Coordinates of C-alpha atoms in Angstrom, one line a residue:
M1 CA -27.5 -2.7 -5.4
K2 CA -24.9 -3.8 -3.0
K3 CA -21.9 -5.9 -4.1
T4 CA -22.9 -8.7 -1.7
F5 CA -26.0 -9.6 -3.6
L6 CA -25.9 -12.9 -5.3
Y7 CA -27.5 -13.8 -8.7
G8 CA -27.7 -16.6 -11.2
A9 CA -26.6 -20.2 -11.0
A10 CA -24.0 -19.4 -8.3
L11 CA -26.6 -17.7 -6.1
F12 CA -27.5 -19.4 -2.9
S13 CA -28.4 -18.7 0.7
L14 CA -27.4 -20.7 3.8
S15 CA -29.2 -21.5 7.0
L16 CA -27.6 -22.4 10.3
T17 CA -29.1 -23.2 13.7
A18 CA -28.5 -21.7 17.0
Q19 CA -26.3 -24.6 18.1
Q20 CA -23.5 -23.2 15.8
H21 CA -23.3 -20.0 17.6
Q22 CA -20.7 -21.3 20.0
Q23 CA -18.2 -21.5 17.1
P24 CA -19.3 -19.2 14.3
S25 CA -17.8 -20.0 10.9
R26 CA -17.7 -18.4 7.5
I27 CA -20.8 -19.7 5.7
C28 CA -20.5 -18.6 2.1
G29 CA -18.4 -16.4 -0.2
F30 CA -20.7 -13.6 -1.3
D31 CA -18.0 -11.6 -3.1
D32 CA -16.6 -14.6 -4.9
A33 CA -20.0 -15.8 -6.0
L34 CA -20.9 -12.4 -7.3
K35 CA -17.7 -12.1 -9.2
M36 CA -18.3 -15.5 -10.8
Q37 CA -21.8 -14.5 -11.8
D38 CA -20.7 -11.2 -13.3
R39 CA -18.0 -13.0 -15.3
E40 CA -20.6 -15.5 -16.6
N41 CA -23.3 -12.9 -17.3
P42 CA -21.7 -9.5 -17.7
G43 CA -24.2 -6.7 -16.9
L44 CA -27.2 -9.1 -16.2
R45 CA -27.3 -8.3 -12.5
Q46 CA -27.6 -4.6 -13.2
V47 CA -30.3 -5.1 -15.9
F48 CA -32.5 -7.1 -13.7
D49 CA -32.1 -4.6 -10.9
K50 CA -33.3 -1.8 -13.3
V51 CA -36.3 -3.9 -14.3
I52 CA -37.4 -4.4 -10.6
K53 CA -36.7 -0.8 -9.8
K54 CA -38.8 0.3 -12.8
I55 CA -41.7 -1.7 -11.6
Q56 CA -41.4 -0.4 -8.1
A57 CA -41.1 3.2 -9.2
E58 CA -44.1 3.1 -11.4
K59 CA -46.2 1.5 -8.7
K60 CA -45.1 4.1 -6.2
A61 CA -45.8 7.0 -8.7
N62 CA -49.3 5.6 -9.6
P63 CA -50.5 3.7 -6.6
L64 CA -54.2 3.8 -7.6
S65 CA -53.6 2.3 -11.0
A66 CA -50.7 0.1 -10.2
T67 CA -50.8 -3.3 -11.9
G68 CA -48.9 -6.5 -11.4
K69 CA -49.1 -10.3 -11.5
T70 CA -51.3 -10.6 -8.4
V71 CA -53.9 -13.1 -7.3
N72 CA -56.8 -12.9 -5.0
G73 CA -56.4 -16.3 -3.4
V74 CA -53.5 -18.5 -2.6
Y75 CA -50.6 -19.4 -4.9
E76 CA -50.4 -23.2 -5.0
I77 CA -46.8 -24.1 -5.9
P78 CA -46.3 -27.7 -6.9
V79 CA -43.2 -29.2 -5.3
V80 CA -41.3 -32.5 -5.9
V81 CA -39.1 -33.7 -3.1
H82 CA -36.1 -35.8 -4.3
V83 CA -35.0 -37.9 -1.3
I84 CA -31.4 -39.1 -1.7
E85 CA -31.0 -42.0 0.8
G86 CA -27.9 -43.5 2.2
N87 CA -27.4 -46.6 4.3
N88 CA -27.8 -44.9 7.7
A89 CA -31.4 -45.3 9.0
S90 CA -31.0 -42.3 11.4
Y91 CA -31.2 -40.1 8.3
T92 CA -34.4 -41.6 7.0
R93 CA -37.5 -39.4 7.0
T94 CA -41.0 -40.8 6.2
D95 CA -43.4 -39.4 3.6
A96 CA -45.7 -38.3 6.5
Q97 CA -42.8 -36.4 8.2
I98 CA -42.1 -34.6 4.9
Q99 CA -45.7 -33.7 4.4
T100 CA -45.8 -32.3 8.0
W101 CA -42.6 -30.3 7.3
L102 CA -44.2 -28.7 4.2
D103 CA -47.5 -28.1 6.1
N104 CA -45.5 -26.2 8.8
A105 CA -43.8 -24.0 6.2
N106 CA -47.3 -23.2 4.8
K107 CA -48.5 -22.2 8.2
M108 CA -45.5 -19.9 8.6
Y109 CA -46.4 -18.2 5.3
A110 CA -50.1 -18.0 6.3
G111 CA -49.2 -16.5 9.7
T112 CA -51.0 -19.3 11.5
Y113 CA -48.1 -21.4 12.8
P114 CA -48.6 -22.3 16.5
W115 CA -45.3 -20.9 17.9
P116 CA -44.8 -22.1 21.5
A117 CA -45.7 -19.5 24.1
A118 CA -42.4 -20.0 25.9
G119 CA -40.4 -19.0 22.9
T120 CA -42.5 -16.2 21.6
P121 CA -41.4 -12.6 22.6
A122 CA -44.0 -10.5 24.3
D123 CA -43.8 -7.8 21.6
F124 CA -43.6 -10.3 18.7
G125 CA -46.8 -8.9 17.1
T126 CA -48.2 -10.7 14.1
S127 CA -46.7 -11.9 10.8
A128 CA -47.7 -10.7 7.4
V129 CA -49.7 -13.3 5.4
F130 CA -48.1 -14.6 2.3
P131 CA -50.6 -16.2 -0.2
I132 CA -48.2 -19.2 -0.7
K133 CA -49.0 -22.9 -0.3
L134 CA -46.5 -25.5 -1.2
V135 CA -48.3 -28.6 -2.5
L136 CA -46.7 -32.0 -3.3
A137 CA -47.0 -32.9 -6.9
K138 CA -49.9 -35.3 -7.9
R139 CA -48.7 -35.8 -11.5
D140 CA -45.2 -36.1 -12.9
P141 CA -44.0 -34.5 -16.1
N142 CA -44.9 -37.6 -18.1
C143 CA -48.5 -37.5 -16.8
N144 CA -48.1 -40.4 -14.3
A145 CA -49.7 -40.2 -10.9
T146 CA -47.2 -39.4 -8.1
T147 CA -47.0 -38.7 -4.4
G148 CA -44.5 -35.9 -5.1
I149 CA -41.9 -37.6 -3.1
V150 CA -39.3 -39.6 -5.1
R151 CA -36.6 -41.7 -3.4
Y152 CA -33.2 -42.6 -4.8
N153 CA -30.4 -44.8 -3.6
G154 CA -27.5 -42.5 -3.1
T155 CA -25.1 -45.2 -2.1
S156 CA -24.0 -45.5 -5.7
L157 CA -22.6 -42.0 -5.6
A158 CA -18.9 -41.8 -4.6
G159 CA -18.6 -40.3 -1.1
Y160 CA -22.3 -40.0 -0.4
T161 CA -22.6 -42.9 2.1
T162 CA -19.9 -41.4 4.4
S163 CA -20.3 -37.7 3.8
G164 CA -23.5 -36.8 2.0
M165 CA -23.2 -33.9 -0.3
A166 CA -19.9 -32.0 -0.8
Y167 CA -20.5 -28.3 -0.5
Q168 CA -18.0 -26.3 1.6
T169 CA -15.4 -29.1 1.3
G170 CA -14.5 -31.9 -1.1
N171 CA -16.1 -34.5 1.2
G172 CA -19.1 -36.2 -0.3
A173 CA -20.9 -36.5 -3.6
S174 CA -21.0 -33.4 -5.9
R175 CA -24.2 -31.4 -6.5
A176 CA -24.0 -32.3 -10.2
A177 CA -23.7 -36.1 -9.4
I178 CA -26.8 -35.9 -7.1
K179 CA -28.8 -34.1 -9.8
T180 CA -27.6 -36.7 -12.4
L181 CA -29.1 -39.4 -10.2
A182 CA -32.2 -37.4 -9.5
P183 CA -32.9 -35.1 -12.4
H184 CA -34.9 -31.9 -12.1
W185 CA -38.6 -32.0 -13.0
S186 CA -39.5 -29.1 -15.3
E187 CA -38.7 -25.9 -13.4
T188 CA -41.6 -24.1 -15.0
S189 CA -44.0 -26.5 -13.4
Y190 CA -42.4 -27.7 -10.2
F191 CA -40.1 -26.4 -7.5
N192 CA -37.4 -29.1 -6.9
I193 CA -36.3 -29.8 -3.3
Y194 CA -33.5 -32.2 -2.6
V195 CA -33.4 -33.8 0.9
I196 CA -29.9 -35.2 1.5
T197 CA -28.4 -37.0 4.5
T198 CA -25.9 -34.3 5.4
F199 CA -23.3 -31.8 4.1
D200 CA -19.6 -32.3 4.0
G201 CA -19.5 -35.3 6.3
S202 CA -21.2 -33.5 9.2
N203 CA -22.7 -36.0 11.7
T204 CA -24.8 -33.4 13.5
P205 CA -28.3 -33.4 12.0
T206 CA -29.5 -30.4 14.0
A207 CA -26.5 -28.1 13.6
G208 CA -24.1 -26.8 11.0
L209 CA -25.1 -26.1 7.4
M210 CA -28.7 -27.0 7.1
G211 CA -29.7 -26.0 3.6
F212 CA -29.7 -23.5 0.7
A213 CA -31.9 -22.3 -2.1
A214 CA -31.4 -20.4 -5.3
F215 CA -32.9 -17.0 -6.1
P216 CA -35.7 -16.7 -8.8
N217 CA -33.3 -15.3 -11.4
S218 CA -31.0 -18.3 -11.3
T219 CA -31.0 -20.3 -14.5
D220 CA -33.6 -23.0 -14.6
A221 CA -30.9 -25.7 -14.0
G222 CA -29.9 -24.0 -10.8
Y223 CA -33.3 -23.1 -9.4
E224 CA -33.7 -25.5 -6.5
S225 CA -33.2 -26.1 -2.8
F226 CA -31.0 -28.6 -1.0
M227 CA -32.0 -29.5 2.6
K228 CA -30.3 -31.7 5.3
T229 CA -32.7 -34.3 6.7
G230 CA -32.5 -32.8 10.1
V231 CA -34.6 -29.8 9.1
V232 CA -37.5 -32.1 8.4
T233 CA -38.0 -33.1 12.0
N234 CA -36.4 -30.4 14.0
P235 CA -39.0 -28.9 16.3
H236 CA -40.3 -25.5 15.0
D237 CA -37.6 -25.5 12.3
T238 CA -37.7 -22.4 10.1
T239 CA -35.0 -23.4 7.7
F240 CA -37.2 -24.2 4.7
A241 CA -39.5 -21.3 5.2
H242 CA -36.4 -19.1 5.3
E243 CA -34.9 -20.8 2.2
F244 CA -38.0 -20.7 0.1
G245 CA -38.2 -17.0 1.0
H246 CA -34.9 -16.7 -0.9
A247 CA -36.4 -18.7 -3.7
M248 CA -39.2 -16.1 -3.9
G249 CA -36.7 -13.2 -4.1
L250 CA -36.1 -12.2 -0.4
Y251 CA -32.6 -11.3 0.8
H252 CA -31.3 -11.5 4.3
T253 CA -32.5 -8.5 6.3
F254 CA -28.9 -7.7 7.1
E255 CA -27.7 -8.0 3.5
G256 CA -24.4 -6.2 3.1
G257 CA -23.4 -6.7 6.7
R258 CA -21.3 -9.7 8.1
Y259 CA -23.6 -12.3 9.5
D260 CA -21.4 -13.1 12.6
A261 CA -20.4 -9.5 13.4
V262 CA -21.3 -8.0 16.7
P263 CA -22.5 -4.4 17.5
G264 CA -19.4 -2.2 17.3
D265 CA -17.7 -4.1 14.4
N266 CA -17.2 -2.0 11.3
D267 CA -19.2 -4.4 9.2
Y268 CA -22.0 -5.1 11.6
C269 CA -24.4 -2.6 10.1
P270 CA -25.2 -2.9 6.4
P271 CA -24.0 0.0 4.2
T272 CA -26.6 2.6 3.6
T273 CA -27.5 5.1 0.8
G274 CA -30.3 6.5 2.8
V275 CA -32.8 5.0 0.3
C276 CA -34.7 2.1 2.0
G277 CA -35.6 0.5 -1.3
E278 CA -31.9 0.2 -2.2
D279 CA -30.3 -0.6 1.2
D280 CA -29.8 -4.1 2.7
D281 CA -32.8 -6.3 1.7
E282 CA -34.4 -3.5 -0.4
V283 CA -37.6 -3.8 1.8
C284 CA -38.6 -0.6 3.5
D285 CA -40.5 -2.1 6.5
T286 CA -37.5 -4.2 7.7
E287 CA -35.4 -1.5 9.3
R288 CA -31.7 -1.3 8.9
A289 CA -30.0 -3.7 11.3
G290 CA -27.2 -6.1 11.7
S291 CA -27.5 -9.8 11.9
A292 CA -29.2 -11.3 15.0
Y293 CA -26.9 -14.3 14.7
T294 CA -24.8 -13.4 17.8
F295 CA -27.8 -12.5 20.0
W296 CA -27.9 -15.6 22.1
P297 CA -29.4 -16.5 24.5
V298 CA -30.9 -13.0 25.0
I299 CA -32.8 -11.5 22.0
P300 CA -33.2 -7.7 22.1
S301 CA -36.8 -6.5 22.4
N302 CA -38.5 -3.6 20.6
S303 CA -37.6 -1.5 23.7
T304 CA -33.9 -2.0 22.9
I305 CA -32.0 0.5 20.8
N306 CA -31.0 -0.7 17.4
P307 CA -27.3 0.3 17.0
C308 CA -27.8 0.7 13.3
T309 CA -30.6 3.3 13.5
G310 CA -30.2 4.8 17.0
A311 CA -33.9 4.1 17.6
N312 CA -35.8 1.2 19.1
Y313 CA -36.0 -2.0 17.2
Q314 CA -39.2 -2.4 15.2
G315 CA -39.2 -6.2 14.8
V316 CA -36.4 -7.0 12.4
Q317 CA -34.7 -9.0 15.1
Y318 CA -37.6 -11.5 14.8
N319 CA -37.8 -11.6 11.1
M320 CA -37.7 -15.0 9.2
M321 CA -35.0 -13.7 6.8
N322 CA -32.7 -12.7 9.7
Y323 CA -30.3 -15.1 11.4
T324 CA -32.4 -14.8 14.5
N325 CA -32.5 -17.2 17.4
T326 CA -36.0 -16.4 18.6
V327 CA -38.3 -19.4 18.3
A328 CA -41.1 -17.4 16.8
Q329 CA -40.3 -15.7 13.5
K330 CA -42.3 -13.6 11.0
F331 CA -42.5 -11.8 7.7
T332 CA -43.5 -8.3 6.8
A333 CA -45.9 -6.9 4.3
G334 CA -43.0 -5.2 2.4
Q335 CA -41.4 -8.6 1.9
G336 CA -44.7 -9.8 0.4
D337 CA -44.5 -6.9 -2.0
R338 CA -41.0 -7.9 -2.9
I339 CA -42.2 -11.4 -3.7
E340 CA -44.9 -10.0 -6.0
D341 CA -42.3 -7.9 -7.9
F342 CA -39.5 -10.5 -8.1
F343 CA -41.0 -14.0 -7.9
M344 CA -43.9 -13.2 -10.1
L345 CA -41.6 -11.5 -12.6
I346 CA -39.7 -14.7 -13.4
R347 CA -41.4 -17.8 -11.7
S348 CA -45.1 -17.1 -12.2
S349 CA -45.5 -20.3 -14.3
L350 CA -45.4 -22.2 -11.0
T351 CA -48.6 -20.5 -9.9
T352 CA -50.6 -21.8 -13.0
S353 CA -49.0 -25.3 -13.1
K354 CA -51.2 -28.4 -13.0
G355 CA -48.4 -30.3 -11.3
A356 CA -50.3 -30.4 -8.0
T357 CA -53.7 -31.3 -9.6
A358 CA -54.8 -35.0 -9.7
L359 CA -55.0 -36.6 -13.1
P360 CA -58.4 -36.8 -14.7
A361 CA -60.2 -40.2 -14.7
T362 CA -60.5 -40.0 -18.5
P363 CA -57.7 -38.3 -20.4
V364 CA -58.6 -36.1 -23.3
S365 CA -56.5 -35.8 -26.5
T366 CA -55.2 -32.3 -26.7
T367 CA -52.3 -32.4 -29.2
P368 CA -52.9 -30.8 -32.5
I369 CA -51.2 -31.6 -35.8
A370 CA -47.7 -30.1 -36.2
A371 CA -47.4 -26.6 -37.7
T372 CA -46.1 -26.3 -41.2
C373 CA -43.8 -23.5 -40.0
N374 CA -42.4 -22.2 -36.8
P375 CA -40.5 -19.0 -35.7
T376 CA -37.0 -19.1 -37.0
G377 CA -35.3 -16.9 -34.5
V378 CA -35.1 -13.5 -32.8
A379 CA -33.1 -10.6 -34.1
N380 CA -32.3 -9.3 -30.6
P381 CA -31.9 -12.4 -28.4
S382 CA -32.4 -12.0 -24.6
T383 CA -29.1 -13.6 -23.7
A384 CA -27.2 -10.5 -22.5
S385 CA -30.1 -8.3 -21.6
A386 CA -33.4 -8.9 -19.8
F387 CA -35.9 -7.6 -22.4
L388 CA -38.6 -9.9 -21.0
A389 CA -40.5 -9.6 -24.2
G390 CA -43.3 -12.0 -25.1
P391 CA -46.5 -13.1 -23.4
T392 CA -46.4 -13.3 -19.6
S393 CA -49.9 -14.8 -19.4
V394 CA -52.5 -16.2 -21.8
K395 CA -56.1 -16.8 -20.8
L396 CA -58.9 -18.2 -23.0
G397 CA -61.6 -20.5 -21.6
D398 CA -59.7 -23.2 -19.6
I399 CA -56.3 -21.9 -20.8
N400 CA -54.6 -20.1 -17.9
N401 CA -50.8 -20.0 -18.3
S402 CA -48.2 -17.7 -16.9
S403 CA -44.6 -17.4 -17.8
A404 CA -41.6 -15.0 -17.7
A405 CA -41.6 -14.5 -21.5
T406 CA -38.1 -14.6 -22.8
W407 CA -35.2 -13.8 -20.5
P408 CA -31.5 -14.7 -20.2
G409 CA -32.3 -17.7 -17.8
A410 CA -34.7 -19.1 -20.4
P411 CA -34.1 -17.3 -23.7
A412 CA -36.6 -19.3 -25.8
F413 CA -38.2 -17.4 -28.6
Y414 CA -40.7 -20.2 -29.2
V415 CA -42.5 -22.4 -26.7
D416 CA -44.9 -25.1 -27.8
Y417 CA -47.3 -25.6 -24.8
T418 CA -49.4 -28.1 -26.8
T419 CA -46.8 -30.6 -25.7
K420 CA -47.0 -29.6 -22.1
A421 CA -50.8 -29.9 -21.5
C422 CA -50.3 -32.4 -18.7
V423 CA -48.6 -29.8 -16.5
A424 CA -49.7 -26.5 -18.1
N425 CA -53.3 -25.1 -18.5
S426 CA -52.7 -24.9 -22.2
Y427 CA -55.9 -26.5 -23.7
T428 CA -59.5 -25.5 -23.8
P429 CA -62.8 -26.4 -25.6
L430 CA -64.6 -23.5 -27.2
V431 CA -68.2 -23.4 -28.4
V432 CA -68.6 -22.4 -32.1
G433 CA -70.8 -19.4 -32.8
Q434 CA -70.3 -18.1 -29.3
Q435 CA -68.2 -15.0 -28.5
Q436 CA -64.9 -15.8 -26.7
T437 CA -62.5 -13.5 -24.9
V438 CA -58.7 -13.9 -25.1
E439 CA -56.4 -12.1 -22.7
V440 CA -52.6 -11.8 -23.3
G441 CA -50.5 -10.3 -20.5
F442 CA -47.1 -8.7 -21.1
L443 CA -44.5 -6.7 -19.3
K444 CA -43.0 -3.4 -20.5
A445 CA -39.5 -3.9 -19.3
T446 CA -38.0 -1.3 -21.8
N447 CA -39.3 1.8 -23.4
L448 CA -40.9 -0.1 -26.3
D449 CA -44.5 -1.2 -26.3
Q450 CA -45.5 -4.7 -27.4
S451 CA -47.8 -5.8 -30.2
I452 CA -50.0 -8.8 -29.9
R453 CA -51.3 -11.4 -32.4
V454 CA -53.4 -14.5 -31.9
W455 CA -54.2 -17.1 -34.7
I456 CA -56.3 -20.3 -34.6
D457 CA -55.7 -22.9 -37.3
Y458 CA -59.4 -23.2 -38.0
N459 CA -59.0 -25.5 -41.1
N460 CA -56.4 -27.7 -39.3
N461 CA -53.9 -27.7 -42.2
G462 CA -51.0 -26.7 -39.9
A463 CA -50.7 -23.2 -41.4
F464 CA -51.9 -19.8 -40.2
E465 CA -53.7 -17.9 -42.9
A466 CA -54.7 -14.3 -42.7
S467 CA -58.3 -15.3 -42.2
E468 CA -57.3 -17.2 -39.1
L469 CA -56.0 -14.1 -37.3
V470 CA -58.5 -13.8 -34.4
A471 CA -56.9 -11.0 -32.4
S472 CA -54.5 -8.2 -33.1
G473 CA -53.2 -5.2 -31.2
N474 CA -50.4 -2.8 -32.1
N475 CA -48.2 -1.0 -29.5
V476 CA -50.4 -2.0 -26.6
Q477 CA -49.9 0.2 -23.6
A478 CA -48.9 -1.2 -20.2
G479 CA -50.3 0.0 -16.9
A480 CA -48.5 1.5 -13.9
G481 CA -46.1 -1.1 -12.7
G482 CA -45.2 -2.1 -16.2
Y483 CA -47.7 -4.9 -16.7
G484 CA -50.3 -4.7 -19.4
T485 CA -53.2 -6.9 -20.7
F486 CA -54.4 -7.1 -24.3
T487 CA -58.0 -8.3 -24.5
A488 CA -60.0 -9.2 -27.6
N489 CA -63.2 -10.9 -28.5
F490 CA -63.8 -13.3 -31.4
T491 CA -66.4 -15.9 -32.4
P492 CA -65.2 -19.3 -33.8
P493 CA -67.1 -20.0 -37.0
A494 CA -69.3 -23.0 -37.5
T495 CA -67.3 -23.8 -40.7
A496 CA -64.1 -24.5 -38.7
V497 CA -63.0 -28.1 -38.0
Q498 CA -64.7 -29.3 -34.9
D499 CA -64.1 -32.0 -32.2
T500 CA -60.4 -32.0 -33.1
P501 CA -57.5 -30.3 -31.3
L502 CA -56.5 -27.1 -33.2
R503 CA -53.3 -25.1 -32.8
M504 CA -53.6 -21.6 -31.4
R505 CA -50.5 -19.3 -31.9
V506 CA -49.9 -16.3 -29.6
S507 CA -47.2 -13.7 -30.4
A508 CA -46.0 -10.7 -28.4
D509 CA -43.2 -8.7 -29.8
M510 CA -41.6 -5.3 -29.6
G511 CA -41.5 -4.1 -33.3
G512 CA -40.9 -6.7 -36.0
A513 CA -43.3 -8.0 -38.6
N514 CA -45.6 -9.8 -36.1
V515 CA -46.1 -12.8 -38.3
A516 CA -46.9 -16.4 -37.3
C517 CA -43.6 -17.7 -38.7
G518 CA -40.2 -16.2 -39.5
Q519 CA -38.0 -14.0 -37.3
L520 CA -39.1 -12.1 -34.2
A521 CA -37.6 -8.7 -33.2
Y522 CA -37.3 -9.3 -29.5
G523 CA -40.3 -11.3 -28.3
Q524 CA -41.7 -14.8 -28.1
I525 CA -44.4 -17.0 -29.7
E526 CA -46.3 -19.6 -27.8
D527 CA -48.6 -22.3 -29.1
Y528 CA -51.8 -23.6 -27.3
S529 CA -54.5 -26.1 -28.2
V530 CA -58.3 -25.5 -28.6
R531 CA -61.1 -27.8 -29.5
L532 CA -64.2 -26.4 -31.2
V533 CA -67.5 -28.0 -30.0
Q534 CA -71.2 -27.4 -30.4
N535 CA -71.9 -27.4 -26.6
L536 CA -70.0 -27.6 -23.4
G537 CA -70.9 -30.4 -21.0
T538 CA -73.2 -29.4 -18.1
S539 CA -73.2 -32.6 -16.2
E540 CA -72.3 -30.8 -13.0
V541 CA -75.7 -29.2 -12.9
K542 CA -77.8 -32.2 -14.0
T543 CA -76.4 -34.6 -11.4
D544 CA -76.5 -32.3 -8.3
K545 CA -80.1 -31.7 -7.1
D546 CA -79.1 -29.6 -4.0
D547 CA -79.8 -25.9 -3.9
L548 CA -77.0 -23.3 -3.9
V549 CA -74.6 -25.5 -5.9
I550 CA -71.3 -23.9 -6.9
Y551 CA -69.9 -25.4 -10.0
P552 CA -67.6 -26.5 -11.6
N553 CA -65.3 -27.0 -8.7
P554 CA -62.4 -27.2 -9.2
V555 CA -62.5 -24.9 -12.2
A556 CA -59.7 -24.1 -14.6
T557 CA -60.5 -20.4 -15.1
G558 CA -61.8 -18.0 -12.6
D559 CA -64.4 -16.2 -14.7
K560 CA -66.4 -19.4 -15.3
V561 CA -67.9 -20.1 -11.8
F562 CA -71.7 -20.6 -11.6
I563 CA -74.3 -21.0 -8.9
K564 CA -77.4 -23.2 -9.2
A565 CA -80.1 -21.6 -7.1
K566 CA -83.8 -22.3 -6.9
N567 CA -84.5 -19.2 -4.8
A568 CA -82.3 -16.4 -6.0
K569 CA -84.3 -13.3 -5.1
N570 CA -81.7 -12.2 -2.5
L571 CA -78.7 -14.1 -3.8
K572 CA -75.4 -12.8 -2.3
V573 CA -71.9 -14.1 -2.7
S574 CA -68.7 -13.4 -0.6
I575 CA -65.3 -14.8 -1.4
S576 CA -62.4 -14.9 1.1
D577 CA -58.9 -16.2 1.0
M578 CA -57.8 -19.1 3.1
S579 CA -56.7 -16.8 6.0
G580 CA -60.3 -15.5 6.3
R581 CA -59.7 -12.1 4.7
L582 CA -62.6 -10.9 2.4
V583 CA -61.4 -10.8 -1.2
V584 CA -64.6 -9.6 -2.9
S585 CA -68.4 -9.6 -2.8
P586 CA -69.2 -10.0 -6.4
S587 CA -72.5 -9.5 -8.2
V588 CA -74.2 -12.3 -10.1
S589 CA -76.0 -12.4 -13.4
E590 CA -78.7 -14.9 -14.5
E591 CA -77.5 -17.0 -17.4
R592 CA -80.7 -19.0 -17.7
T593 CA -83.4 -20.1 -15.3
G594 CA -81.9 -21.0 -12.0
I595 CA -78.3 -20.7 -13.2
F596 CA -76.2 -17.6 -12.2
K597 CA -72.7 -16.5 -13.2
I598 CA -70.4 -15.0 -10.6
N599 CA -69.2 -11.7 -12.1
Q600 CA -65.6 -11.9 -11.0
N601 CA -62.4 -13.1 -12.7
L602 CA -60.6 -15.0 -9.9
E603 CA -57.0 -15.8 -10.3
K604 CA -55.6 -19.3 -9.6
G605 CA -55.8 -20.1 -5.9
V606 CA -57.9 -21.6 -3.1
Y607 CA -60.8 -19.6 -1.7
M608 CA -63.7 -20.0 0.7
I609 CA -66.9 -19.0 -1.0
Q610 CA -70.2 -18.3 0.8
V611 CA -73.5 -18.2 -1.0
S612 CA -76.8 -17.1 0.6
N613 CA -80.3 -16.3 -0.6
G614 CA -81.7 -14.7 2.6
K615 CA -83.0 -18.1 3.8
D616 CA -80.3 -20.6 3.3
S617 CA -76.5 -20.3 3.3
K618 CA -73.7 -22.5 2.0
T619 CA -70.0 -22.2 2.4
S620 CA -67.4 -24.3 0.6
K621 CA -63.9 -24.3 -0.7
L622 CA -63.5 -23.1 -4.3
I623 CA -60.4 -24.1 -6.2
I624 CA -59.3 -22.2 -9.3
K625 CA -56.7 -24.4 -11.1

C-alpha cells in the first residue's frame, strides 16, 4: 500500500471547489498524517491491508462461492447532523435544506441524480448504483424522538463566531471543543455529521476547504464528517457524496499523486506496481490517472489520451472520488466492491441500526436481569493486531445485529446489547415448543477457525448452566471471502420462564475454553434479550381484509415476510431494489389456509415487492429493519 494512504484518527480527506483552482494550495499533509498514525498504532495499517487483501484474493480465487456481508436491498444508514451555529445569519441552513442536501447525495449513490444537461459530458455514460441511503435519525440514543438535526449555539466557543473551526490554521474553535459542545451519538448506530459555519476564518462559503471525513478504520471517536454550510446549498454540490465515499472506504482515484500537479510533473501520475488492486485507489475499474484538479475549464473526454496510461481516458476524469471539475460525476462498480470489502468489514453495524426507525407507540420492556458473571478478559487483545475475532452478525427472530467483532478501533471483548435495544435489533419474542434458528456470522481474518456457543438463561437466574447451551459449533469453516455463518436449530422448552426478558449469550472465539464466563482467547461475547411466549401476535392479518396483503411491514427480519391471499393458485412474487433491479423471484409456501410465507431471507433494506395471483396484482414498498 502506498505511503500516502491515511488511516486511523488522523485520517481525513478534503474537498475543494473549482473556484480555488485559480490559486491552488496545499490541502493536507498525507505523509505527516501517516507517520503520526504509524507512531500511534505501529503495524496496524499493514495488518488491515492484509485482511482486505485476503478477502479480495479469496473472492477472486473462488468467485462462484464468494461470501461477504452483502444485502439485497438498500443500506439505510442513520445519520445525525450536528449544526454548530454562530451569529451570522448568512451561515444558517434550514432543516428542509439539510434534508434536500442528503436527498441529493442519496440520488448520486443511486445513479439517479438529475445532472444538468449543460454540464454533463457527451461520453459521461452512467454511474454504478450504490445501495446506500442516508436517513436522518428518528430516535436518539436515549430513546427519545428526534428529527436527526440537532442545533447548538457555537458562540460560546472561543474563536468560533469570527472564524468557525480551526483546521489548517489556529483561527477558530478546535475540533475537540466543538465535539465537547456537540458530543458524538453512538458511532455503531449513527454516522455523525457536523455542519459548521466555516473553516479557519474563510468568508467564502462556496470556495476553499469545504469538508472532510474519516475512513472506516478510524477509531470510533474520530469516525465523523465536518462540512462547511456552503455545501448544503451549493447547486449540484458533490462534496458530501465524495466525503461519505471516503467514510465508506474509497480513496481518491489519484492516490499517490499530487492533487495539483499537471501532466508532465514527476508526481502527476500515481506510482504503479503494475497490480491494479494495489495501485492508487486499489480499484481496478478506475484507470491509473493523475488528479483532474487542474483541468479547468476544459475537461478531457474519453477520446483524449490519458498521459498516465498512454491510452484513451475511460471515465476516471468524471469520477466522484477525483478532484474533477465536471458538473456530472459518477462511481464505478469496482468502487462498490471496495465499499463491500472495507465499510462492511468495520462499520456494518450502521446497516442494522434502528436509529432511523420511528419509536413504537407502546414501548416493550426488553432488559433482562443482570448476569451473575461476565467475561473477565481476553488473552490476546486486539489492540495491536486486527484479529477481528467474535460475532460479526447475530440473527434470531427479530434480532438482526451486525458488528465488526473486536478490532483495535473498538477492542471490546464483551458487548451487552441488552442495554442497546433502542438502537440495535437485539431483542426478540420466541414461541415455546416451536423450532427456532439462530445464525452467527464471523470473519476468518487469520488462519484460525472460530468456535461458536449460544446460551439462553431459561430459568432466569442470571447464570448459564450446561443445560442452557442451545447451540454449539467447533472450528466452523468460513467461505470464500473469509466470511462464515454458523446455523443451529433449537426449541425453547415450555418449562422455561415465560413473558419475561431472558438473557441470551453468544460467543465466538478462536481457541480457548468457549465458556459463558471467564477469559476468552481472542474473541468476543455478546448478550441479547429474548422473551418466550405461547403465541406471536397476528393482528396484522386480522385487521386487514384486503387480498394480497404483505405483512408485517416494516419487519425486523427478512425471513418472516408473509402474504395473505384468498386466491393463491398462481401466486407469484418478485422483489426489486429501489433502483428497479430485480433481486429475486422467490417461491412461497403455505403456512395455513390463505397465509403464505415468502421463502427468502432478505437482508436489511428497502425493496419494492410485487405480488400477483394471475388475476390481481399488488406492488408496495417492503422495509426490512
